[in-house]
Coordinates of C-alpha atoms and ligand atoms in Angstrom, one line a residue:
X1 CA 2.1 -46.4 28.9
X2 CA 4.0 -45.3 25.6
X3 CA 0.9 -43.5 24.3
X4 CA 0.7 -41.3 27.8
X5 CA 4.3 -40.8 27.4
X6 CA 4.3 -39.7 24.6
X7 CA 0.9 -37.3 25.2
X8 CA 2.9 -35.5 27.8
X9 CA 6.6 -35.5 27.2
X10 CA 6.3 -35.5 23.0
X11 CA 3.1 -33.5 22.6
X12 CA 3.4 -31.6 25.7
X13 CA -0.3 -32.0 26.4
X14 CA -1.4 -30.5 29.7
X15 CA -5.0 -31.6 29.4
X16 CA -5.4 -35.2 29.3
X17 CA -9.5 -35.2 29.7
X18 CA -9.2 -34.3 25.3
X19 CA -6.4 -36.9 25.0
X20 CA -7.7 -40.5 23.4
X21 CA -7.1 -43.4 25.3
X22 CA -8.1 -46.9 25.3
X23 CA -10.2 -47.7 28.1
X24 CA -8.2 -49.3 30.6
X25 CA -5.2 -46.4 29.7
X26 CA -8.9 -43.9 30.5
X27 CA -9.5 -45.5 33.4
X28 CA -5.9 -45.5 35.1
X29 CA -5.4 -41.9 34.0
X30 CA -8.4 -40.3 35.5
X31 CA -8.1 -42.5 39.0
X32 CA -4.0 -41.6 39.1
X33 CA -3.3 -38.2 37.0
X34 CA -4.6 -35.2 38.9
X35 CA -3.9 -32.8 41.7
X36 CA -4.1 -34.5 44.6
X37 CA -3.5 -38.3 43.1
X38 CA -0.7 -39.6 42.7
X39 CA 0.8 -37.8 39.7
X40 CA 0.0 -34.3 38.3
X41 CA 1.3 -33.0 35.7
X42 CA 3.7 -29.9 36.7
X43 CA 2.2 -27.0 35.2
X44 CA 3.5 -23.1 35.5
X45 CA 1.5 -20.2 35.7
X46 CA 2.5 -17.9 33.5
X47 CA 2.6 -15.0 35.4
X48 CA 4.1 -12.1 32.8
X49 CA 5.5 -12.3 29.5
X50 CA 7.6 -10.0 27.6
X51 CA 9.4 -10.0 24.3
X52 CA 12.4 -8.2 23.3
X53 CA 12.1 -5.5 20.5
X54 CA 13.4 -7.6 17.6
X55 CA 10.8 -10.0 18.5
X56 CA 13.8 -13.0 18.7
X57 CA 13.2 -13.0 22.8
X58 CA 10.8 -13.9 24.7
X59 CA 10.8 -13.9 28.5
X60 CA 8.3 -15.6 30.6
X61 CA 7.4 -15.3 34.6
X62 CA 6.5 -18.8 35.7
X63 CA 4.6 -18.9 38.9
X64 CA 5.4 -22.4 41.1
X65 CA 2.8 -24.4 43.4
X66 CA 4.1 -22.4 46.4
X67 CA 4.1 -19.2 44.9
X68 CA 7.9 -18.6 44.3
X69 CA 8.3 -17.2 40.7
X70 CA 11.3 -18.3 37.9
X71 CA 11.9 -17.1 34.5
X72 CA 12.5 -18.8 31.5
X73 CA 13.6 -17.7 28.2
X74 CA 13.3 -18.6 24.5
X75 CA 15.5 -16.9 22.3
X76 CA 15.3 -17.2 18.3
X77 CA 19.1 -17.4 16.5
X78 CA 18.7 -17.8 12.5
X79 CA 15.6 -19.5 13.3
X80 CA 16.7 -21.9 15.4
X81 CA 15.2 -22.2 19.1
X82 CA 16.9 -22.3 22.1
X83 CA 15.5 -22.5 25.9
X84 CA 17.2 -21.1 29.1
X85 CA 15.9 -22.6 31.9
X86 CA 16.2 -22.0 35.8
X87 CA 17.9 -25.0 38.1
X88 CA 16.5 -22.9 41.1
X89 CA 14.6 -20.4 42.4
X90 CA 17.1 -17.6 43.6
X91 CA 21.0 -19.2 43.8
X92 CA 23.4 -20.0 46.9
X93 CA 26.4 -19.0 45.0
X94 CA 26.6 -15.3 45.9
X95 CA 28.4 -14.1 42.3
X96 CA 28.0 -10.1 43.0
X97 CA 27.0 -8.9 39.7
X98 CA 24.6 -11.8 39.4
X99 CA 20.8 -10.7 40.2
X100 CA 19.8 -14.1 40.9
X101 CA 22.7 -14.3 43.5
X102 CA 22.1 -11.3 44.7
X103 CA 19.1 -12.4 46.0
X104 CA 20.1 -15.4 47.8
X105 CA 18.7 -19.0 47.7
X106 CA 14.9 -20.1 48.4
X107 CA 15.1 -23.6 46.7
X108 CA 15.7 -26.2 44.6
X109 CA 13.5 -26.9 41.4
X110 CA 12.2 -30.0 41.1
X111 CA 12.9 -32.5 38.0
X112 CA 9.2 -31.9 37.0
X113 CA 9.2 -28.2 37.9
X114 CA 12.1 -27.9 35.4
X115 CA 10.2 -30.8 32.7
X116 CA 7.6 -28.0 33.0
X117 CA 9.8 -25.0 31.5
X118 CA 10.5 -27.0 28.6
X119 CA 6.9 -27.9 28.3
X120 CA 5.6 -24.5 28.3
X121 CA 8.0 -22.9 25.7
X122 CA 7.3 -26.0 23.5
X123 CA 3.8 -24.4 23.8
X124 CA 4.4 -21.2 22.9
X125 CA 6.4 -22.5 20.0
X126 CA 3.4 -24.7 18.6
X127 CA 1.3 -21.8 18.7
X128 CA 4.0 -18.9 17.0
X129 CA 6.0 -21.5 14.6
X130 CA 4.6 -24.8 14.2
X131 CA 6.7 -26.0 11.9
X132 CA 9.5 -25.4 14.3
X133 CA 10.8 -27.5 17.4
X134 CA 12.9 -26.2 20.2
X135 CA 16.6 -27.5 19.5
X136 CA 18.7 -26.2 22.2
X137 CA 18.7 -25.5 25.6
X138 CA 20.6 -24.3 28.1
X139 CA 21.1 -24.2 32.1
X140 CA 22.1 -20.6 31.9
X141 CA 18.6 -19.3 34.2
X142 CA 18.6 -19.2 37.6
X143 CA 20.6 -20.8 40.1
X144 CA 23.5 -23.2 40.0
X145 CA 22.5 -26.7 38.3
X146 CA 25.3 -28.5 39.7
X147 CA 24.2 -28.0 43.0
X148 CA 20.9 -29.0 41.9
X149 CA 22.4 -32.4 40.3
X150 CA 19.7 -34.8 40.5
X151 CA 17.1 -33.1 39.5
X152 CA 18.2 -31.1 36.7
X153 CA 19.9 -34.4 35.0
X154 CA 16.6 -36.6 35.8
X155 CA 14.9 -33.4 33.9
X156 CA 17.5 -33.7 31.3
X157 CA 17.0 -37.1 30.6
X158 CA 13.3 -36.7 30.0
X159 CA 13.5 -34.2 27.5
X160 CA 16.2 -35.4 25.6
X161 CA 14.3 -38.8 25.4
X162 CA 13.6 -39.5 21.5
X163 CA 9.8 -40.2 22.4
X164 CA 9.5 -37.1 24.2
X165 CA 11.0 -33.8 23.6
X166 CA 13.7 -35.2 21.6
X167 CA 16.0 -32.2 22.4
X168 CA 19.6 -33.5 21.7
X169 CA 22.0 -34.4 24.3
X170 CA 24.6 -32.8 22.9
X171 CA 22.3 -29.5 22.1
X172 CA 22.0 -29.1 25.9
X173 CA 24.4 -27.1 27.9
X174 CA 25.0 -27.5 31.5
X175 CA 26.6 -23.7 32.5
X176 CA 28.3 -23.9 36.2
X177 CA 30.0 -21.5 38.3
X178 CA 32.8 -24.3 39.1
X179 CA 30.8 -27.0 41.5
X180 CA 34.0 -29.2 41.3
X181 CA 32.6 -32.5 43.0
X182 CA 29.6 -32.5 40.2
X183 CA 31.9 -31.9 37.2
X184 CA 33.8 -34.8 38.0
X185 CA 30.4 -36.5 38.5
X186 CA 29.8 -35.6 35.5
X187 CA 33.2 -36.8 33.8
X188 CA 32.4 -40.2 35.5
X189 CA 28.7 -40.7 35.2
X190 CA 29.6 -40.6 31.2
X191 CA 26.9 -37.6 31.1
X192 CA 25.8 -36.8 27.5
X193 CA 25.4 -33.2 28.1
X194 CA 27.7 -30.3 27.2
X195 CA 29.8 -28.7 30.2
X196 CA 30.3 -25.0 30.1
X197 CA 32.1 -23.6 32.9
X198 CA 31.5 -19.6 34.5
X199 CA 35.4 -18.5 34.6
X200 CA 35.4 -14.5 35.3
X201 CA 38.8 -14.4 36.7
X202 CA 42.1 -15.3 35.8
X203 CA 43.5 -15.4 39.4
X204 CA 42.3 -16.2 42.3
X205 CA 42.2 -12.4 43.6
X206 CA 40.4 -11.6 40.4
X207 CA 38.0 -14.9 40.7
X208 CA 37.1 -14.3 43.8
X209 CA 36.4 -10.6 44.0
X210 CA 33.7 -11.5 41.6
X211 CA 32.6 -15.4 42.6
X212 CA 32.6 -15.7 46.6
X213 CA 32.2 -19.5 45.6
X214 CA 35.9 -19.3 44.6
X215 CA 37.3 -19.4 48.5
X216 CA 35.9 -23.2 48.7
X217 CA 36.4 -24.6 45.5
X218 CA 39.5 -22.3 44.2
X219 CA 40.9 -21.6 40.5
X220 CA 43.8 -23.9 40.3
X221 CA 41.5 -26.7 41.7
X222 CA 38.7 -25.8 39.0
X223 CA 41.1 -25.9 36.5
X224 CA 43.0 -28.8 37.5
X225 CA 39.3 -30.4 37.9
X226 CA 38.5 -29.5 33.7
X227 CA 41.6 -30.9 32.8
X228 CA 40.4 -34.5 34.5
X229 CA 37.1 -33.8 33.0
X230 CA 38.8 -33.3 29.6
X231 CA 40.8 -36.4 29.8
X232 CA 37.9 -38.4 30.6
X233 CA 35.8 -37.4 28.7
X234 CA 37.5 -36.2 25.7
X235 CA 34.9 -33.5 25.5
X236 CA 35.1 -29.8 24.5
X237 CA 34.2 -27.6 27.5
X238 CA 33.1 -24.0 27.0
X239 CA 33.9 -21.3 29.0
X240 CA 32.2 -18.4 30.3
X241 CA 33.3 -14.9 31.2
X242 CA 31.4 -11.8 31.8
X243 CA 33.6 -8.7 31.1
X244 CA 33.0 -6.4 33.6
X245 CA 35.1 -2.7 32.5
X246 CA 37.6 -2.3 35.0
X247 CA 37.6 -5.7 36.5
X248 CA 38.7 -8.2 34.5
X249 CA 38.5 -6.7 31.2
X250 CA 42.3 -6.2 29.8
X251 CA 44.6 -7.5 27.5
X252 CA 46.7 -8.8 30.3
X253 CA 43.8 -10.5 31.8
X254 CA 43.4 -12.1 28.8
X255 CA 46.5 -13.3 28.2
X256 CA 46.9 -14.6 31.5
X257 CA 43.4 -16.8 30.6
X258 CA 45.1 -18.4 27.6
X259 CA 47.7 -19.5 29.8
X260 CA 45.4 -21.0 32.3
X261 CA 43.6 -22.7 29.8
X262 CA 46.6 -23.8 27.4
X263 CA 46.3 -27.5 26.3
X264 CA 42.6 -27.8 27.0
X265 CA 40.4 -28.3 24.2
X266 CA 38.0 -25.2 25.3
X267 CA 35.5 -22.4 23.4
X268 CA 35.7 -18.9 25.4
X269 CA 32.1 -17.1 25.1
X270 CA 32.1 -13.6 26.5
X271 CA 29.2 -12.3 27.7
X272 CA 28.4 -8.7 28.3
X273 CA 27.5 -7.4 31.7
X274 CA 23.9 -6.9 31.7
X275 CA 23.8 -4.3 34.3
X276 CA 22.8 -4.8 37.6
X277 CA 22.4 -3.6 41.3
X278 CA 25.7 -1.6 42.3
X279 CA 27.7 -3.3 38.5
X280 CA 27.4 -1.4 35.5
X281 CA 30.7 -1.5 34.4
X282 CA 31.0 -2.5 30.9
X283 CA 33.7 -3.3 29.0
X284 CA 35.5 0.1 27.6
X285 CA 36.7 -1.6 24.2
X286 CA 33.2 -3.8 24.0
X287 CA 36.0 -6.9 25.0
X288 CA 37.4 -6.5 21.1
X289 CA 41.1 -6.5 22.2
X290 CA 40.2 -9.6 24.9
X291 CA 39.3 -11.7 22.2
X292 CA 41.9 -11.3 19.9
X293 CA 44.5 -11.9 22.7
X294 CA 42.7 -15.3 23.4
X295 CA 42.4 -15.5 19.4
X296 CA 45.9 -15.3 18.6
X297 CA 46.7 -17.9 21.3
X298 CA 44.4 -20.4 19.1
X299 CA 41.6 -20.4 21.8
X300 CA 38.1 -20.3 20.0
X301 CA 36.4 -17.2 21.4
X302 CA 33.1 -15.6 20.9
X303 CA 30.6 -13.3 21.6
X304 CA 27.4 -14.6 23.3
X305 CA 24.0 -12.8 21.9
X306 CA 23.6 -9.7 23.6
X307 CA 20.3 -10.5 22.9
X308 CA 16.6 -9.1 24.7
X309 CA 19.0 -7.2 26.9
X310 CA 15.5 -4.5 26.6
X311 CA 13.4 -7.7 28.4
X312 CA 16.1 -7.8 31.4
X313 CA 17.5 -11.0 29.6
X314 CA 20.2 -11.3 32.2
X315 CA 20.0 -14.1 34.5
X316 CA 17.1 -13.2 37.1
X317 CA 17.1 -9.8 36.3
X318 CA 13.1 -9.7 35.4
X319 CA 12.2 -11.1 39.1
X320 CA 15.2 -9.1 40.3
X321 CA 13.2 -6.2 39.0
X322 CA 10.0 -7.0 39.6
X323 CA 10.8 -7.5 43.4
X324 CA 12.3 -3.9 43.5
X325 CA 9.1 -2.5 42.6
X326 CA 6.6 -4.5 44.8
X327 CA 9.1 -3.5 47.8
X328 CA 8.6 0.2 46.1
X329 CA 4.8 -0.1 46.5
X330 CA 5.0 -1.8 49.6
X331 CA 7.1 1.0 51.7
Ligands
SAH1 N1 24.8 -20.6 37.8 C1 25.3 -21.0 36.6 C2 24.3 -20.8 35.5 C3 23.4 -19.6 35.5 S1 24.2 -18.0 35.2 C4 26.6 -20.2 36.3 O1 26.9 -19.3 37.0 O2 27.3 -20.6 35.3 C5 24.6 -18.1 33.5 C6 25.7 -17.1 33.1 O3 25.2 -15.8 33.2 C7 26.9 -17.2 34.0 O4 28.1 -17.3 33.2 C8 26.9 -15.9 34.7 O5 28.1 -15.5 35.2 C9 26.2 -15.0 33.7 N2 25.7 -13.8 34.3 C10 25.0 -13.7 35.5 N3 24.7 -12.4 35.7 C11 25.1 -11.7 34.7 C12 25.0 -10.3 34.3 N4 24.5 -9.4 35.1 N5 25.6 -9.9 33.1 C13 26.2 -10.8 32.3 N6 26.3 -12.1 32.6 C14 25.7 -12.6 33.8
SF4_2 FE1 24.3 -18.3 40.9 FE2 25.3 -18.4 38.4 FE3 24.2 -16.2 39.4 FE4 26.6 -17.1 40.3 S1 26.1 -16.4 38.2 S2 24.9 -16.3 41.5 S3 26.2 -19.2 40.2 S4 23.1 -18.0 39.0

């Protein structure tokens, strides 16, 4: 069983007819493995791909059994390779600048569906560097992998395995918008993977304007709940905040978030609205004076990549897209 193991989680083989086995292994494969026996391997139809200008993104469509469509992205940092995959296809959370929320939730992904993503840009790697291997990913796609737990941990677990994908556990980073019950899952389940957290706001007006998900599990309760997570664990946690110009984009904000987060061991990324339906508010300063606030408070803070942002790299904005213009045809 190691040698199919390792044919479809380490090679990432889709086609197991050119794969050799020894006879009995033959023999079990083609009576079990197929559609329509008892396991298939999960694969996506690619349905578009499109690759930023610089050539360091690449952004692919993936069509699922049922016909509902996810994206996935590969993104090239100093040649390193990093995956963002999708926990869902659309997301229950509701975050209003968020294309993905804004077009509600269909379903969850399965563990395989989300194997699968991983699978298919190990492909494309193969084929464009093959002395390369994908060494991060990230939970940053569609929908809300906390409230997709099972799946997207059983996922993890398979492609962190050393005799499959061999991604690291600690090059994987799980992004939620604050599902408090799974992060202190998390914290006790001992989970190997890295926890980054979707902030926004630095009170709970501020929060909530921008995540509706704030009213049920609310600010001082998230942060209450990373500070258990912390102890536990002992982990960093990162924390993400998309400046939005107007909203929650000034010095005072800032300040106010290195008070919330005083005491925590914590990384700040700030991310760049991609613009969206109805937000296109960037941030007037590009968020320089935000970070030096949360800088000279001793809280680590960076930018994230504003990278592909000429593919639609924000999260769902492709299929946000490409929705818009089949309802254009359609009316
Ligand atoms: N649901 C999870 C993970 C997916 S979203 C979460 O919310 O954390 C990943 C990150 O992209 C989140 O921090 C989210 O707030 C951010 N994001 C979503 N839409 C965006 C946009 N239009 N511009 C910039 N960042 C966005
Ligand atoms: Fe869902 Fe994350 Fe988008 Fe919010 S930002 S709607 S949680 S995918």
């Amino acid at each position: 069983m190691r040698v199919l193991w390792v044919a479809v989680q380490r090679k990432a083989s889709s086609d197991l007819s050119t794969v050799s086995f020894l006879p009995p292994l033959r023999k079990w494969v083609d009576e079990n493995v197929g559609i329509g026996k008892r396991f298939f391997i999960d694969l996506l139809e690619q349905s578009e791909e499109i690759h930023s200008k610089d050539g360091l993104t690449r952004k692919y469509l993936l069509r699922l059994t049922d016909g509902q469509v996810i994206e996935t992205v590969l993104m090239e940092y100093e040649g390193r390779f990093t995956a963002c995959l999708s926990s869902q296809a659309g997301c229950a959370m509701g975050c209003v600048f968020c294309a993905t929320g804004q077009m509600g939730f269909v379903r969850h992904l399965t563990a395989g569906e989300i194997v699968a993503q991983v699978q298919h840009v190990r492909r494309v790697l193969a084929e464009s560097h093959p002395d390369r291997r994908l060494r991060n990913i990230v939970l940053m796609g569609m929908g809300e992998p906390l409230h997709n737990y099972e799946s997207v941990m059983r996922a993890m677990d398979v492609v962190s395995h050393p005799a499959g994908a061999s991604v690291g556990s600690n090059h994987i980073a799980i992004s939620t918008v604050g599902y408090v019950p799974h992060i202190l899952r998390m914290a006790e389940e001992g989970s190997p993977y890295r926890l980054a957290v979707s902030l926004h706001g630095s009170t709970e007006e501020e929060r909530s304007s921008l995540v509706p998900m704030s009213k049920k599990w609310d600010l001082e309760t998230l942060i209450e709940t990373c500070r258990t997570y912390a102890r536990k664990t002992g982990r960093k946690i990162f924390f993400e905040w998309t400046l939005i110009g107007g909203k929650n984009d000034s010095a005072e904000t800032a300040g106010r978030l290195a008070a919330l987060l005083e005491g925590l061991d914590s990384h700040v990324n700030l991310i760049p609205l991609n613009p969206t339906n109805g937000y296109d508010g960037s941030s007037s300063n590009g968020g320089l004076e935000f970070q030096q606030v949360l800088r000279d408070a001793g809280i680590p803070c960076t930018f994230r990549q504003r990278r592909g942002i000429d593919v639609a790299a924000g999260c769902g904005m492709l299929k946000a897209d490409r929705l818009r213009k089949d309802s254009a045809v359609s009316v």
